Amino acid sequence: MYQILRKVKLAENIYLMDIHAPRVAHSAHPGQFVIVRATKEGERIPLTISDFDTERGSVQIVVQTLGVSTLKLCEIAEGECIEDFAGPLGRPSDFVYENVEDLKAKRLLFIAGGVGTAPVYPQVKWLHEHGVEADVIIGAKTKELLILTDEMRSVASNLYIATDDGSEGFKGMVTGCLKELVEVQGKHYDTVITIGPMIMMKFVALTTKELGIPTIASLNSLMVDGTGMCGACRVSVGGKTKFTCVDGPEFDAHEVDFDEAMRRSGQYRTEEQRRLERYKDHKCRIGLDK
Amino acid sequence: MANIISRTPVREQEPATRAANFEEVCYGFNLEEAQREASRCLHCRNPRCVKACPVGIQIPNFIAAIAEGDLQMAANIIAEDSLLPSICGRVCPQESQCEGSCIVGIKNEPVAIGKLERFVGDWQLENGTAEKAVIEPNGKKVAVVGSGPAGLACAADLAKWGYEVTVFEALHRLGGVLSYGIPEFRLPKERIVEREIAKVERLGVKFEKNIIVGRTLTIDSLLDEEGFAAVFIGSGAGLPKFMGIEGENLNGVFSANEFLTRINLMGAYAPERFDTPVRRGEKVAVVGGGNVAMDAVRSAKRLGADAYIIYRRSEAELPARVEEVHHAKEEGVQFAMLTNPVAVVGDEKGWVRALRCVRMELGEPDESGRRSPVVVEGSEFELECDTVIMALGTSPNPLIASTTEGLERNRRGCLVASEEGATTREGVFAGGDAVTGAATVILAMGAGRKAAKAIHDYIRSTVDRQPTKSK
Ligand SMILES: Cc1cc2nc3c(=O)[nH]c(=O)nc-3n(C[C@H](O)[C@H](O)[C@H](O)COP(=O)(O)OP(=O)(O)OC[C@H]3O[C@@H](n4cnc5c(N)ncnc54)[C@H](O)[C@@H]3O)c2cc1C
Ligand SMILES: Cc1cc2nc3c(=O)[nH]c(=O)nc-3n(C[C@H](O)[C@H](O)[C@H](O)COP(=O)(O)OP(=O)(O)OC[C@H]3O[C@@H](n4cnc5c(N)ncnc54)[C@H](O)[C@@H]3O)c2cc1C
Ligand code: FES
């Protein structure tokens, strides 16, 4: 059992949690993820490690409630325990292995969308601590859904915000913001790293291809075990089948078949919606819903 | 060989009923049936069954004890050579091992050795002691990676000899394939697997779940930082193979591992209790002919599908246990033999619509002695289906070898180890599917026990060289 040491509501439907898991904290690197099972009956769901504290033995996750499993996880109170917490899984971000001096010479841009902001934060923080500069674009539908902006501002060289409705920062999508930076403001970037909804990453990849900027995407495929034994997470990268959980989660965004990846992510959608309705209905009837 | 009575029939769930539930198919013998069956054993002076048993269980002796009604004695005799009788009695390929060599089987049906072993194993789970074993600790620590039959067997023996053993398991449940692969209807989890594991726990073995060796910690950190004197790797062969044909990433195509893991490990067959979904296809094609394929096809059947086995050789070559093939047929699974898929065909939304196949015929025997199938020209056809499950075999996960210096692998990705289980790295031992590639429960258990012995010898031989580390 793994105790929730701290739980903070970051935005509507988005929660940050510090989980007591000393072994995971000890081995974690930026870019990796954990598999979490909230309850004994629960699903194994992948969540990115958004920060970790070796001394305290804690690992931070940021969760957006989408379906039954994320809802159940977010219903567990601070001080209580979650059933299973396994990791760190996947390959660390490539930059962890790169020479810091080489990194310093590069202009890096992170493009985060929605809950994807959470995993971007530790990466930018890691780079900041190693003296490497990075710009960040955070995108959200509207101002209220923005998360971790203060934290991000403290580690990013430049933070740009894009909201679809223009309630804060640039009005429009992250891709619009990116084009503005490069084409209008004349900024130059050597690498773009993007994490967020699959559809956003697809369009970021199309835009950076046009702009000729190498791009890395962190994929959030469906998973079961997260250790390479089932193939639920397979994606096509450069025409070859890869397992996101062991070969990724980060891939060359220009090589990823995003249409296939999105289609595969929806394989259980009908079933998931049905379960969500049933769960909400059940909570209503037993009066748990406020 | 006069007057041998016929083999005692074993009670089973009716095929029509069981094809719609996940409860165990076979009820097993009661005492009366077991004793009747035991009376069929000829007690050969030179028992061929014992030689054919991968772990050399003293079969005629335990059968004699059943005949005398001394079940504790029977259990003790089996326990000398096997740790998991109630499991092996259910899943061993008896027809090619003990029962395949039984003299009675020459003119008659062989003695039902598997069912008798199961009977004794189950009796012991019901009636055996539930107390913690009292063992004098020897102060040495050994780490075991993986809680499948190889890891469990190795851990149990070492614990009996006084070692402080910790088993590290990647998943949230113990048992390896016994828990995530083989379905409930063949091997009940709570009633059998969990109780067999509890026996190992009572020996004082500690279990740490959710630990992925190679990620959460490494073989080196176990040896250098956590004070383990030796490590046993029983990490199995969990990586699924795909065919590499067109359309394999369409929605509705799964590895058998994914399908079975969702059902067994995650409980997806009971949606009212568990949150993990599984695809319930209307027409499901399972590609392959081994135990894994049979488990997948029978699970699909139980979830309500019209279920097909697609196998490129003929029925005689099916590598699955005979009993499973027989049960699958009774349950209404259809067998398309000498058929090989060449592509998965999708609809406009990217879901499986059909499996494109060719017919095969048997040609010359290959190295394995099996006649290799060759394509019949112009025989291509489409089998309509909405789900395809690939059960083509598995290979070892490279994670541990790739994160451990000096641990060699062969071309098939299996760990290189001696007959006793010593790997190319000092203090590191291995056995089971991780070394052999996908094999059987009994071989994995046997390898775990051999390695336990080798670890015991190794630690005793290094005791003078190394001061006892403690933590
Ligand atoms: C490597 C990796 C890292 C991840 N990191 C995070 C993280 O840090 N924080 C976080 O909140 N989530 C993260 N996710 C996504 C998270 O695992 C899913 O949101 C979660 O499994 C949904 O479970 P559920 O039962 O609540 O919803 P479900 O019932 O499974 O889904 C509800 C709805 O959301 C859709 N959906 C589910 N998963 C995805 C997905 N991966 N992409 C697009 N749509 C999806 C479903 O199709 C459905 O319509 C990550 C995924 C991966 C693979
Ligand atoms: C569906 C199916 C049906 C089968 N039917 C039969 C049958 O009827 N009869 C028969 O004899 N055999 C059968 N087999 C084969 C048999 O189950 C295996 O040969 C046997 O389980 C191998 O045992 P093992 O201990 O070597 O590995 P496994 O049982 O595979 O156990 C390995 C364990 O190690 C864990 N692990 C892996 N990597 C790591 C890591 N890095 N860190 C920590 N833990 C790790 C895994 O999660 C797993 O729990 C079947 C197999 C399958 C898949
Ligand atoms: S999640 Fe099972 S192989 Fe990647």
mmCIF file of N, CA and C and ligand atoms in Angstrom, chain A residues 222-234 243-246, chain B residues 240, ligand 3:
data_model
loop_
_atom_site.group_PDB
_atom_site.id
_atom_site.type_symbol
_atom_site.label_atom_id
_atom_site.label_comp_id
_atom_site.label_asym_id
_atom_site.label_seq_id
_atom_site.Cartn_x
_atom_site.Cartn_y
_atom_site.Cartn_z
ATOM 1 N N LEU A 222 -2.905 3.365 -24.649
ATOM 2 C CA LEU A 222 -3.532 2.481 -23.669
ATOM 3 C C LEU A 222 -2.487 1.492 -23.186
ATOM 4 N N MET A 223 -2.536 1.142 -21.913
ATOM 5 C CA MET A 223 -1.583 0.169 -21.378
ATOM 6 C C MET A 223 -2.268 -0.797 -20.426
ATOM 7 N N VAL A 224 -1.639 -1.954 -20.219
ATOM 8 C CA VAL A 224 -2.114 -2.863 -19.181
ATOM 9 C C VAL A 224 -0.999 -3.062 -18.164
ATOM 10 N N ASP A 225 0.050 -3.784 -18.544
ATOM 11 C CA ASP A 225 1.107 -4.073 -17.578
ATOM 12 C C ASP A 225 2.151 -2.957 -17.508
ATOM 13 N N GLY A 226 2.488 -2.368 -18.648
ATOM 14 C CA GLY A 226 3.523 -1.333 -18.660
ATOM 15 C C GLY A 226 4.939 -1.876 -18.658
ATOM 16 N N THR A 227 5.105 -3.195 -18.849
ATOM 17 C CA THR A 227 6.445 -3.787 -18.794
ATOM 18 C C THR A 227 6.808 -4.522 -20.082
ATOM 19 N N GLY A 228 5.989 -4.429 -21.106
ATOM 20 C CA GLY A 228 6.323 -5.054 -22.382
ATOM 21 C C GLY A 228 5.705 -6.417 -22.606
ATOM 22 N N MET A 229 4.774 -6.851 -21.752
ATOM 23 C CA MET A 229 4.297 -8.220 -21.918
ATOM 24 C C MET A 229 2.937 -8.351 -22.601
ATOM 25 N N CYS A 230 2.315 -7.249 -22.999
ATOM 26 C CA CYS A 230 0.997 -7.445 -23.595
ATOM 27 C C CYS A 230 0.833 -6.854 -24.993
ATOM 28 N N GLY A 231 1.539 -5.779 -25.277
ATOM 29 C CA GLY A 231 1.412 -5.189 -26.607
ATOM 30 C C GLY A 231 0.194 -4.294 -26.788
ATOM 31 N N ALA A 232 -0.538 -4.019 -25.711
ATOM 32 C CA ALA A 232 -1.688 -3.111 -25.811
ATOM 33 C C ALA A 232 -1.237 -1.723 -26.249
ATOM 34 N N CYS A 233 -0.014 -1.383 -25.909
ATOM 35 C CA CYS A 233 0.497 -0.025 -26.110
ATOM 36 C C CYS A 233 1.208 0.134 -27.440
ATOM 37 N N ARG A 234 1.020 -0.804 -28.389
ATOM 38 C CA ARG A 234 1.842 -0.705 -29.593
ATOM 39 C C ARG A 234 1.449 0.473 -30.490
ATOM 40 N N PHE A 243 6.541 -0.763 -28.752
ATOM 41 C CA PHE A 243 5.732 -0.784 -27.539
ATOM 42 C C PHE A 243 6.013 0.515 -26.770
ATOM 43 N N THR A 244 4.977 1.334 -26.579
ATOM 44 C CA THR A 244 5.183 2.618 -25.900
ATOM 45 C C THR A 244 5.808 2.441 -24.523
ATOM 46 N N CYS A 245 5.402 1.387 -23.801
ATOM 47 C CA CYS A 245 5.831 1.270 -22.406
ATOM 48 C C CYS A 245 7.307 0.951 -22.261
ATOM 49 N N VAL A 246 7.904 0.245 -23.213
ATOM 50 C CA VAL A 246 9.334 -0.071 -23.074
ATOM 51 C C VAL A 246 10.210 0.664 -24.089
ATOM 52 N N PRO B 240 5.194 -10.986 -25.937
ATOM 53 C CA PRO B 240 4.380 -11.597 -26.985
ATOM 54 C C PRO B 240 5.005 -11.409 -28.362
HETATM 55 S S1 FES C 3 1.501 -1.957 -21.734
HETATM 56 FE FE1 FES C 3 1.640 -4.052 -22.042
HETATM 57 S S2 FES C 3 3.263 -4.138 -23.394
HETATM 58 FE FE2 FES C 3 3.145 -2.040 -23.060
#
